[in-house]
XYZ file of C-alpha atoms in Angstrom:
639
model
C -38.507 -43.835 12.720
C -36.728 -40.553 14.616
C -39.859 -39.117 17.113
C -39.293 -35.903 18.445
C -39.695 -34.722 21.883
C -42.656 -32.965 23.230
C -42.382 -30.453 26.669
C -45.070 -29.519 28.404
C -45.037 -27.042 30.637
C -47.684 -28.052 33.941
C -49.550 -25.396 35.979
C -49.699 -25.358 40.134
C -52.585 -27.242 39.274
C -51.545 -29.991 37.591
C -52.738 -29.708 34.164
C -51.149 -28.458 31.150
C -50.009 -24.339 30.715
C -51.581 -23.477 26.766
C -49.279 -21.490 25.270
C -49.637 -17.948 24.457
C -50.855 -17.044 21.363
C -47.908 -15.660 19.105
C -50.384 -12.621 18.143
C -50.573 -11.984 22.188
C -46.832 -11.840 22.083
C -44.924 -8.389 22.488
C -42.573 -7.817 19.488
C -39.427 -8.708 21.342
C -41.059 -12.558 22.769
C -42.301 -13.092 18.975
C -39.167 -12.265 17.880
C -37.663 -14.447 20.118
C -40.110 -16.877 19.490
C -39.391 -17.100 15.942
C -35.791 -17.697 16.603
C -36.349 -20.511 19.102
C -38.856 -22.301 16.602
C -36.091 -22.006 13.813
C -33.822 -23.480 16.068
C -35.898 -26.581 16.188
C -37.246 -26.748 12.873
C -33.031 -26.632 12.212
C -32.594 -29.556 14.307
C -35.308 -31.880 12.941
C -33.808 -31.574 9.640
C -30.220 -31.948 10.814
C -31.650 -35.754 12.222
C -34.022 -36.482 9.976
C -31.207 -38.738 8.212
C -30.700 -41.024 11.345
C -30.697 -44.902 12.626
C -33.645 -46.179 13.395
C -31.664 -47.567 15.946
C -31.650 -44.717 17.972
C -32.964 -44.887 21.678
C -36.431 -43.479 21.368
C -37.194 -40.744 24.196
C -39.346 -41.955 27.006
C -43.131 -41.047 27.118
C -44.399 -38.746 29.342
C -46.293 -39.581 31.959
C -46.487 -39.097 35.604
C -42.785 -40.016 36.542
C -41.365 -39.090 33.989
C -38.663 -36.526 34.504
C -39.191 -34.583 31.530
C -42.137 -33.670 34.142
C -40.050 -33.448 36.826
C -38.298 -30.373 35.732
C -40.868 -29.014 33.047
C -38.962 -25.795 32.778
C -36.047 -27.253 31.141
C -36.152 -26.941 27.318
C -34.392 -30.386 26.002
C -32.868 -30.061 22.211
C -31.224 -33.272 20.315
C -28.736 -31.027 19.088
C -25.050 -30.638 20.540
C -24.398 -27.856 22.743
C -21.906 -26.969 19.908
C -24.117 -26.700 17.067
C -24.210 -23.580 15.357
C -28.007 -23.206 14.550
C -28.494 -21.857 18.799
C -28.335 -18.305 18.178
C -26.499 -16.303 20.929
C -28.856 -13.399 23.478
C -27.492 -11.070 21.642
C -28.664 -12.470 18.149
C -31.936 -12.399 19.322
C -32.594 -8.826 19.078
C -33.220 -6.905 15.293
C -29.811 -6.821 13.934
C -28.886 -3.049 13.108
C -25.575 -3.025 10.969
C -24.231 0.407 12.691
C -24.568 -0.571 15.929
C -22.593 -3.963 14.651
C -19.195 -2.906 13.083
C -18.092 -5.968 10.477
C -15.276 -7.469 12.532
C -12.188 -7.707 10.313
C -12.175 -10.617 7.683
C -15.857 -10.457 7.427
C -18.140 -9.223 4.694
C -21.190 -6.885 5.670
C -24.169 -9.946 5.932
C -21.963 -11.842 8.504
C -20.038 -14.698 6.443
C -16.560 -14.691 6.868
C -14.096 -14.335 4.195
C -11.545 -17.442 3.844
C -7.548 -16.591 4.861
C -6.182 -17.051 1.327
C -3.421 -19.679 2.247
C -0.251 -20.880 0.555
C -1.127 -23.744 -2.368
C 0.724 -26.566 -3.675
C 0.176 -25.244 -6.906
C 2.207 -27.186 -10.053
C 3.286 -24.408 -12.023
C 5.989 -25.987 -13.951
C 3.661 -28.124 -15.933
C 2.506 -25.218 -17.294
C 5.546 -23.930 -18.807
C 7.497 -26.939 -19.592
C 7.508 -27.197 -23.488
C 6.008 -23.789 -23.848
C 7.397 -20.677 -22.451
C 10.587 -22.857 -20.961
C 12.833 -25.543 -22.133
C 11.139 -29.060 -20.796
C 14.585 -29.442 -19.704
C 14.321 -27.068 -17.058
C 14.941 -28.210 -13.149
C 12.100 -27.922 -10.995
C 12.375 -26.670 -7.232
C 9.828 -26.733 -4.510
C 8.630 -23.422 -2.383
C 7.584 -22.942 0.996
C 3.980 -24.783 0.782
C 4.422 -26.701 -1.589
C 3.904 -24.896 -5.071
C 6.347 -26.380 -8.020
C 8.057 -23.903 -10.505
C 10.742 -24.301 -13.011
C 14.116 -22.797 -12.893
C 15.534 -20.551 -15.444
C 17.130 -21.798 -17.894
C 18.410 -21.185 -21.432
C 20.814 -23.228 -23.547
C 23.376 -21.705 -24.925
C 23.371 -22.173 -28.564
C 27.411 -22.549 -28.656
C 27.431 -25.547 -25.958
C 23.909 -26.999 -25.561
C 24.908 -28.299 -22.467
C 25.245 -25.510 -20.207
C 22.611 -23.026 -18.928
C 23.090 -19.374 -19.857
C 21.476 -18.429 -17.016
C 23.123 -20.733 -14.596
C 24.018 -18.033 -12.138
C 19.700 -16.613 -11.798
C 19.413 -20.892 -11.275
C 21.499 -20.640 -8.286
C 19.857 -16.921 -7.164
C 16.413 -18.746 -7.230
C 17.170 -22.339 -5.919
C 17.937 -20.294 -2.689
C 14.930 -18.444 -2.952
C 12.707 -20.930 -3.091
C 14.571 -22.686 0.114
C 13.805 -19.477 2.606
C 10.479 -19.538 4.617
C 6.842 -18.335 3.519
C 5.403 -14.900 4.587
C 2.405 -16.477 7.309
C 4.819 -16.385 10.170
C 7.231 -13.294 9.038
C 7.867 -10.096 11.735
C 7.644 -8.180 8.576
C 4.874 -9.486 6.686
C 1.066 -8.974 7.406
C -1.267 -10.684 5.889
C -4.886 -9.210 6.214
C -8.426 -10.586 5.094
C -10.212 -8.700 2.768
C -13.455 -6.750 4.479
C -16.168 -4.640 2.593
C -15.619 -2.136 5.867
C -13.137 0.036 3.918
C -12.240 2.139 6.849
C -11.169 -0.372 9.370
C -9.464 -2.548 6.501
C -7.518 1.173 5.186
C -7.014 1.571 8.995
C -5.272 -1.867 9.807
C -3.112 -1.364 6.498
C -1.786 2.168 7.264
C -1.069 0.957 10.783
C 0.995 -1.575 9.657
C 2.561 0.339 6.495
C 3.800 3.128 9.029
C 5.606 0.695 10.758
C 7.412 -0.682 8.068
C 5.460 -4.120 7.234
C 4.680 -4.996 4.138
C 1.072 -5.806 3.884
C -0.846 -8.247 1.627
C -4.711 -7.968 1.383
C -6.035 -11.438 0.151
C -8.731 -11.799 -1.685
C -8.664 -7.971 -2.356
C -9.070 -8.498 -5.870
C -11.544 -10.241 -8.773
C -9.957 -12.408 -10.419
C -10.179 -12.339 -14.059
C -10.400 -15.044 -16.830
C -8.127 -14.648 -18.888
C -5.005 -15.555 -21.001
C -1.546 -14.103 -21.163
C -1.765 -12.914 -24.354
C -1.204 -10.065 -27.194
C -4.569 -9.935 -27.316
C -5.317 -9.250 -23.908
C -2.480 -6.834 -23.429
C -3.975 -4.699 -25.935
C -7.716 -5.055 -25.924
C -8.284 -5.036 -22.417
C -5.779 -3.548 -20.703
C -4.983 -0.639 -23.914
C -1.972 -0.939 -24.234
C -0.515 0.435 -27.556
C 0.992 -1.621 -30.057
C 3.156 0.004 -32.106
C 4.746 1.923 -29.587
C 8.621 0.900 -28.977
C 9.239 -0.970 -25.496
C 12.371 -1.137 -23.660
C 12.547 -5.287 -23.559
C 14.937 -6.457 -20.172
C 16.461 -9.770 -21.415
C 17.740 -12.273 -19.122
C 20.327 -13.618 -21.388
C 22.031 -9.586 -22.299
C 22.051 -9.744 -18.336
C 24.524 -12.049 -18.188
C 26.961 -10.396 -20.334
C 26.165 -6.752 -19.260
C 24.559 -6.207 -16.372
C 24.128 -2.638 -16.387
C 22.647 -2.239 -19.472
C 20.538 -5.414 -20.526
C 17.586 -3.754 -22.234
C 17.125 -3.720 -25.994
C 14.063 -1.556 -27.823
C 11.202 -4.043 -28.888
C 7.078 -4.028 -29.267
C 4.961 -6.070 -27.886
C 4.868 -8.631 -30.849
C 8.569 -9.245 -30.212
C 7.936 -10.387 -26.612
C 5.224 -12.545 -26.799
C 7.113 -13.818 -29.973
C 9.714 -15.257 -27.911
C 7.359 -17.740 -25.806
C 7.764 -20.559 -27.828
C 11.100 -20.189 -29.022
C 12.884 -21.163 -25.205
C 15.675 -18.686 -26.355
C 15.105 -15.568 -24.489
C 13.122 -14.383 -21.027
C 12.719 -10.738 -20.242
C 10.099 -8.660 -19.045
C 8.589 -5.162 -20.137
C 8.791 -2.701 -16.953
C 6.788 0.144 -16.035
C 4.285 0.069 -18.825
C 2.394 3.345 -18.714
C -1.234 2.516 -18.096
C -4.300 4.420 -18.576
C -6.669 1.865 -17.003
C -7.630 3.481 -13.763
C -8.700 0.720 -11.914
C -6.462 0.160 -8.928
C -7.987 -0.905 -5.674
C -9.786 0.691 -4.054
C -7.809 0.702 -1.105
C -4.982 2.304 -3.025
C -6.977 4.850 -3.236
C -7.539 5.645 0.176
C -3.746 5.444 1.009
C -2.734 7.665 -1.575
C -1.542 11.323 -0.210
C 0.330 12.447 -2.916
C -1.648 12.473 -6.362
C -4.874 13.619 -4.285
C -2.868 16.985 -2.988
C -2.440 18.216 -6.446
C -6.483 18.165 -7.258
C -7.252 19.583 -4.019
C -4.992 22.938 -4.804
C -6.460 23.123 -7.985
C -8.361 26.143 -6.942
C -4.855 27.807 -5.744
C -2.675 26.569 -8.985
C -6.002 26.330 -11.678
C -3.248 28.425 -14.615
C -0.114 26.874 -13.351
C -0.755 23.586 -12.131
C 2.804 21.482 -12.570
C 1.949 17.833 -13.163
C 4.201 16.189 -14.653
C 3.589 13.151 -16.905
C 5.779 11.410 -14.704
C 3.443 12.166 -11.819
C 0.716 10.246 -13.003
C 2.812 7.113 -14.702
C 3.688 6.739 -11.215
C 0.068 5.801 -10.558
C -0.880 3.597 -12.481
C 1.797 1.407 -14.404
C 1.721 -2.476 -15.618
C 4.467 -5.346 -15.926
C 4.712 -8.334 -18.494
C 7.027 -11.143 -17.896
C 7.349 -14.278 -19.400
C 8.323 -17.453 -17.044
C 11.669 -17.004 -15.570
C 12.768 -14.215 -15.218
C 14.182 -13.496 -11.728
C 14.952 -10.026 -10.380
C 17.080 -9.484 -8.269
C 17.231 -7.360 -4.485
C 16.286 -3.733 -4.775
C 14.249 -1.123 -3.463
C 12.485 1.085 -5.408
C 13.577 4.543 -6.378
C 12.498 8.149 -4.876
C 11.134 6.243 -1.193
C 7.686 5.464 -2.804
C 5.743 2.968 -1.276
C 4.793 0.478 -4.006
C 1.974 -2.019 -4.489
C 0.751 -5.006 -7.350
C -1.679 -6.587 -7.815
C -1.529 -9.500 -10.162
C -4.096 -10.081 -13.103
C -2.801 -13.669 -14.806
C -0.072 -15.456 -13.483
C 1.889 -15.884 -10.462
C 5.011 -13.995 -8.924
C 7.332 -15.105 -6.264
C 7.200 -11.854 -4.027
C 10.227 -11.546 -1.756
C 10.626 -9.164 1.278
C 14.615 -8.618 2.208
C 16.234 -7.983 5.635
C 20.138 -8.063 6.680
C 20.286 -9.485 10.401
C 19.028 -7.033 13.081
C 18.159 -4.840 10.411
C 15.016 -3.183 12.420
C 17.586 -2.363 15.385
C 19.636 -0.106 13.651
C 20.496 3.164 16.205
C 21.961 5.274 13.900
C 21.917 6.639 10.019
C 25.546 5.639 9.207
C 24.496 1.916 10.744
C 21.487 1.812 9.076
C 23.381 3.247 5.375
C 25.712 0.200 6.063
C 23.262 -2.408 6.123
C 21.569 -1.167 3.091
C 25.176 -1.333 0.840
C 24.803 -4.889 1.396
C 22.719 -5.012 -1.221
C 24.871 -3.343 -3.587
C 25.536 -5.493 -6.607
C 29.132 -5.624 -8.492
C 29.253 -5.917 -11.760
C 30.618 -9.428 -11.837
C 28.172 -12.455 -12.854
C 29.519 -14.253 -10.684
C 29.239 -12.199 -7.506
C 25.049 -12.880 -7.200
C 25.244 -13.399 -3.460
C 25.202 -10.544 -1.810
C 27.280 -10.103 2.047
C 23.311 -9.344 3.208
C 22.399 -13.130 2.301
C 25.835 -14.270 3.575
C 25.472 -12.544 7.098
C 22.670 -14.094 7.584
C 19.996 -12.379 6.212
C 16.057 -13.466 5.653
C 13.782 -13.573 2.954
C 10.033 -14.388 3.710
C 8.687 -15.600 0.426
C 5.051 -14.032 -0.448
C 3.280 -16.130 -3.249
C 1.011 -13.435 -4.901
C -1.483 -14.864 -7.236
C -4.668 -13.571 -8.643
C -6.745 -11.241 -5.981
C -4.052 -10.632 -3.913
C -2.815 -7.048 -3.580
C 0.944 -6.668 -1.774
C 1.565 -3.394 -0.500
C 5.312 -1.963 0.503
C 6.580 0.341 2.563
C 9.013 3.022 1.520
C 12.367 1.151 1.073
C 11.729 -2.417 1.674
C 14.465 -4.414 0.038
C 12.561 -6.770 -2.211
C 13.152 -9.865 -5.184
C 10.441 -11.563 -7.300
C 10.667 -14.638 -9.463
C 8.067 -14.759 -12.462
C 7.686 -18.786 -12.371
C 4.872 -18.368 -15.204
C 3.604 -15.469 -17.793
C 2.562 -12.943 -16.028
C 0.787 -9.979 -16.242
C 0.794 -7.282 -13.698
C -0.263 -3.758 -12.598
C 0.683 -1.200 -9.900
C 1.667 2.252 -8.943
C 4.015 4.011 -6.231
C 2.486 6.818 -4.084
C 3.673 8.522 -1.193
C 1.635 8.361 2.415
C 1.979 11.103 5.014
C 2.064 8.055 8.352
C 5.375 6.748 5.479
C 7.040 9.570 5.471
C 9.915 8.728 7.565
C 10.243 5.968 5.561
C 10.648 7.777 2.203
C 13.210 10.585 3.615
C 15.668 7.987 4.800
C 15.499 5.685 1.522
C 15.624 8.985 -0.801
C 18.842 10.135 1.565
C 20.429 6.459 0.847
C 20.207 7.007 -2.532
C 21.030 10.086 -3.242
C 25.124 8.199 -3.458
C 23.542 4.453 -4.300
C 20.756 5.057 -5.881
C 22.111 3.875 -9.813
C 23.623 0.876 -7.951
C 20.359 -0.256 -6.073
C 17.683 0.705 -7.605
C 15.421 1.376 -10.535
C 14.422 4.132 -12.613
C 14.185 7.987 -10.619
C 11.265 10.002 -10.911
C 11.594 13.822 -12.126
C 7.990 14.735 -10.340
C 8.812 13.098 -6.612
C 10.187 16.631 -5.751
C 6.853 18.514 -6.605
C 5.067 15.900 -5.003
C 6.193 16.018 -2.039
C 5.877 20.161 -2.508
C 2.075 19.906 -3.078
C 1.656 17.265 -0.005
C 3.289 20.024 2.097
C 0.791 22.617 0.982
C -1.597 20.428 1.432
C -1.109 19.844 4.879
C -2.531 22.829 6.016
C -5.905 22.254 4.687
C -5.481 18.932 6.142
C -4.552 19.519 9.616
C -8.468 19.907 11.180
C -9.419 16.351 9.805
C -6.463 13.921 11.221
C -3.673 14.222 13.101
C 0.235 13.256 12.240
C 3.241 11.506 12.952
C 5.576 13.576 14.401
C 8.634 11.557 12.754
C 6.755 12.387 9.567
C 5.623 15.904 9.159
C 9.682 16.656 10.195
C 11.069 13.886 7.263
C 8.231 15.764 5.151
C 10.239 19.517 5.990
C 13.675 17.999 5.744
C 12.748 17.166 2.018
C 11.413 20.385 1.144
C 13.505 22.637 2.503
C 17.208 20.503 1.802
C 15.562 19.202 -1.808
C 19.381 18.817 -2.967
C 20.492 16.576 -0.494
C 17.756 13.749 -1.857
C 18.603 13.917 -5.994
C 20.449 10.843 -7.401
C 23.803 12.395 -7.721
C 24.342 9.755 -10.688
C 21.378 11.165 -12.442
C 22.442 13.194 -15.799
C 22.692 16.856 -15.624
C 19.832 17.902 -17.425
C 17.844 15.530 -14.584
C 19.220 17.704 -11.583
C 18.678 21.302 -13.616
C 14.769 20.656 -13.699
C 14.800 19.732 -10.254
C 16.967 22.733 -9.147
C 15.021 24.979 -11.563
C 11.514 23.928 -10.430
C 12.631 24.163 -6.635
C 13.215 27.783 -7.510
C 10.940 29.337 -9.977
C 7.873 27.102 -8.939
C 4.759 28.892 -6.906
C 4.022 25.400 -5.515
C 7.610 24.896 -4.426
C 8.459 28.985 -2.826
C 4.896 28.013 -0.778
C 5.558 24.784 0.507
C 9.103 26.090 2.099
C 7.407 28.970 3.845
C 4.879 26.379 4.824
C 7.505 23.732 6.200
C 9.812 26.633 7.642
C 6.819 27.908 9.873
C 5.958 24.627 11.070
C 9.940 24.155 12.161
C 9.885 27.221 13.768
C 6.427 26.566 15.596
C 7.598 22.696 16.765
C 11.556 23.331 17.454
C 12.100 20.866 14.439
C 15.595 19.918 14.244
C 16.964 18.900 10.953
C 20.308 18.265 11.862
C 21.634 14.693 11.051
C 24.037 14.626 13.538
C 24.972 11.646 15.263
C 22.784 12.506 19.000
C 20.632 14.695 16.756
C 18.750 12.624 14.129
C 15.094 13.225 14.847
C 14.548 9.448 13.067
C 16.514 7.667 15.768
C 15.788 9.176 18.483
C 13.218 5.707 19.083
C 13.364 2.450 16.617
C 13.791 4.031 13.352
C 11.233 2.276 11.699
C 8.228 3.855 13.983
C 6.736 6.815 13.516
C 6.607 8.249 16.570
C 4.117 10.081 19.036
C 1.341 12.096 16.993
C 1.085 15.712 16.705
C -2.255 18.160 16.610
C -1.417 20.262 13.133
C -4.589 22.342 13.961
C -3.156 25.621 16.440
C -0.263 25.762 13.977
C -1.883 25.993 10.992
C -4.617 28.602 11.868
C -1.597 31.151 11.126
C -2.990 30.020 7.541
C -6.028 31.533 8.457
C -7.644 33.726 5.902
C -4.811 32.678 3.237
C -5.624 31.198 -0.601
C -4.582 27.903 1.572
C -6.981 27.966 4.769
C -9.517 30.349 3.602
C -12.172 31.152 6.743
C -15.278 33.454 5.438
C -15.164 35.081 9.520
C -11.666 36.805 8.892
C -11.479 39.999 6.296
C -15.140 39.209 5.321
C -15.201 37.626 1.987
C -11.499 38.060 0.824
C -8.313 36.216 1.057
C -4.928 36.637 1.319
C -3.409 35.418 -2.649
C -0.798 33.233 -2.830
C 1.555 35.223 -4.460
C 1.574 37.849 -1.423
C 2.589 35.120 1.089
C 5.277 34.237 -1.393
C 6.654 37.550 -2.070
C 6.619 38.302 2.114
C 3.943 40.264 1.965
C 2.055 38.211 4.349
C 4.167 36.149 6.444
C 2.475 33.497 9.180
C 3.238 34.027 13.227
C 3.350 31.486 15.697
C 1.682 33.622 18.255
C -0.269 36.356 16.238
C -4.293 36.347 16.325
C -6.636 35.985 13.202
C -7.210 40.026 13.698
C -3.532 41.150 14.320
C -2.747 39.282 11.419
C -5.254 40.554 9.188
C -4.196 44.100 9.956
C -0.653 43.806 10.061
C -0.962 42.413 6.372
C -3.121 45.536 5.213
C -0.445 47.708 6.373
C 2.130 45.813 4.594
C 0.432 45.690 1.398
C -0.555 49.515 1.741
C 3.156 49.819 2.085
C 3.948 47.667 -0.962
C 1.327 49.947 -3.108
C 2.384 53.121 -1.891
C 6.193 52.138 -3.154
C 4.728 50.436 -6.301
C 3.294 53.931 -6.842
C 5.999 56.086 -6.262
C 7.951 54.159 -8.082
C 5.072 54.243 -11.776
C 5.057 58.063 -10.992
C 8.678 58.357 -11.336
C 8.506 56.349 -14.335
C 5.752 58.307 -16.169
C 7.742 61.511 -15.367
C 10.630 60.168 -16.984
C 8.910 59.047 -20.141
C 7.274 62.241 -20.284
C 10.855 63.881 -20.024
């Protein structure tokens, strides 16, 4: 039977000291005593089931060592026992003074870091979505999946997807993402600002971010019912279904029109593997961190007071923010990067994806734009079905694989080369966003796509240029709240002022015509060019892409460089509709139409009063000229 240790403190006269009543203790000492009492109770509960053969403690007597050192309290708990509270925890907890560390919930409980699990994905697919004869491969971490397999109806001994099967097998032998230099796993924490800041820091340096346990895991089935009822995807609308078998004979046009019923109906037949990409989504349920990272779509909302009558927000702008992906098991997406320099986020709702991030050897060490372009060209795929191994792989490039499962969110910075294998039927949601801190990567990605976008990327977006223009205008209002990276501001100015250098040349003439027309006629683009020109003059930005003048390669091209404060530069717009200030010109503001027409121009060294006086004088002269022209016109009409 366990016998508790009794510690007795003796006074100078040799008599036991009576403990101070708890009510007489001051609050801090009372709090400390309660902590000690709880620790002793936990210790007794812990040792309650120990063996009776334990050596009993010595009895308290005149020669007992417990009385020789009466002030030292002894405990049967080990020193490593977590129940012993540190001194810092013996004061009342104030959440404002103790921010939650990364990877912990607000109550201090840590969120376990997600580790790759050795799941057998092949078991649920064999005989259901794919033929039972499909071969199996093992991935880093022990996960098992089938390889792409469709029997040739003319020759049952032949796999129609032999090239896909070979590519996925090689893919499965590359290392995982945990030790990758360009992939970072961040445990989820509900300290949202700290989580956003940490994710943005890695994304701005070209690293893919995986936030583990970031989303709730739904108990759903990969089915037509879930797509229609839960995700509100239209059932009657024709979709473009991408067939893996058609890609073997026609690499450039593997799509065929079809409905959701057609897509889900081919699962048990084992005769096709396919996917539906970029399904428009009406569900605005992206992870909360995406809203904190996105700078493009909030710019539209911020400027509604200026462009309320002609708010240029294409349907394409909304579709880029929320879309869904539906894949059958066994579909492989080859190497590519996403169009228009967008950052991309993906959340797996049901199923799994082997998400590979690829880089050629020495990719991060490129010194010039030409050298980086040659490395990017290694991802260009020919039209021959036998040339699936690309040069980047032959020359020692590396792929690190993310096992993307329900609950995790993958966020890729602009221009990230990636390949994806879907081992089981998977429903995912995602979107594209622009971020101020990654615009240097957006610029180089869009610049490369001008010549090669048709060969290495997917759909171009007609709304991209207008979104960048809105961000250029919005930067004036954001200048008081935050600082910006110099390279990123320079990249944004260049894309706004030289839009013609970022249009994919292989696109249709109608696509180019719309962009050119928007750049010339829309007030948003006109105002954006005025703001960009002012910042270029103020900071002395060089927009030339010469070998020794390219701003992107003054330091490592992946790094955003030093920050700059735009507050002083943007203060030139005080008193305008962009940056209202009631202390200037009273309650009136300079409207956008006068900025665009040239009646008012921002001056680098001008004080607010002189700006307003100059504006009023110029506006008076313009009005005077207009009045003279009207009077002449009226005189001619009378005559």
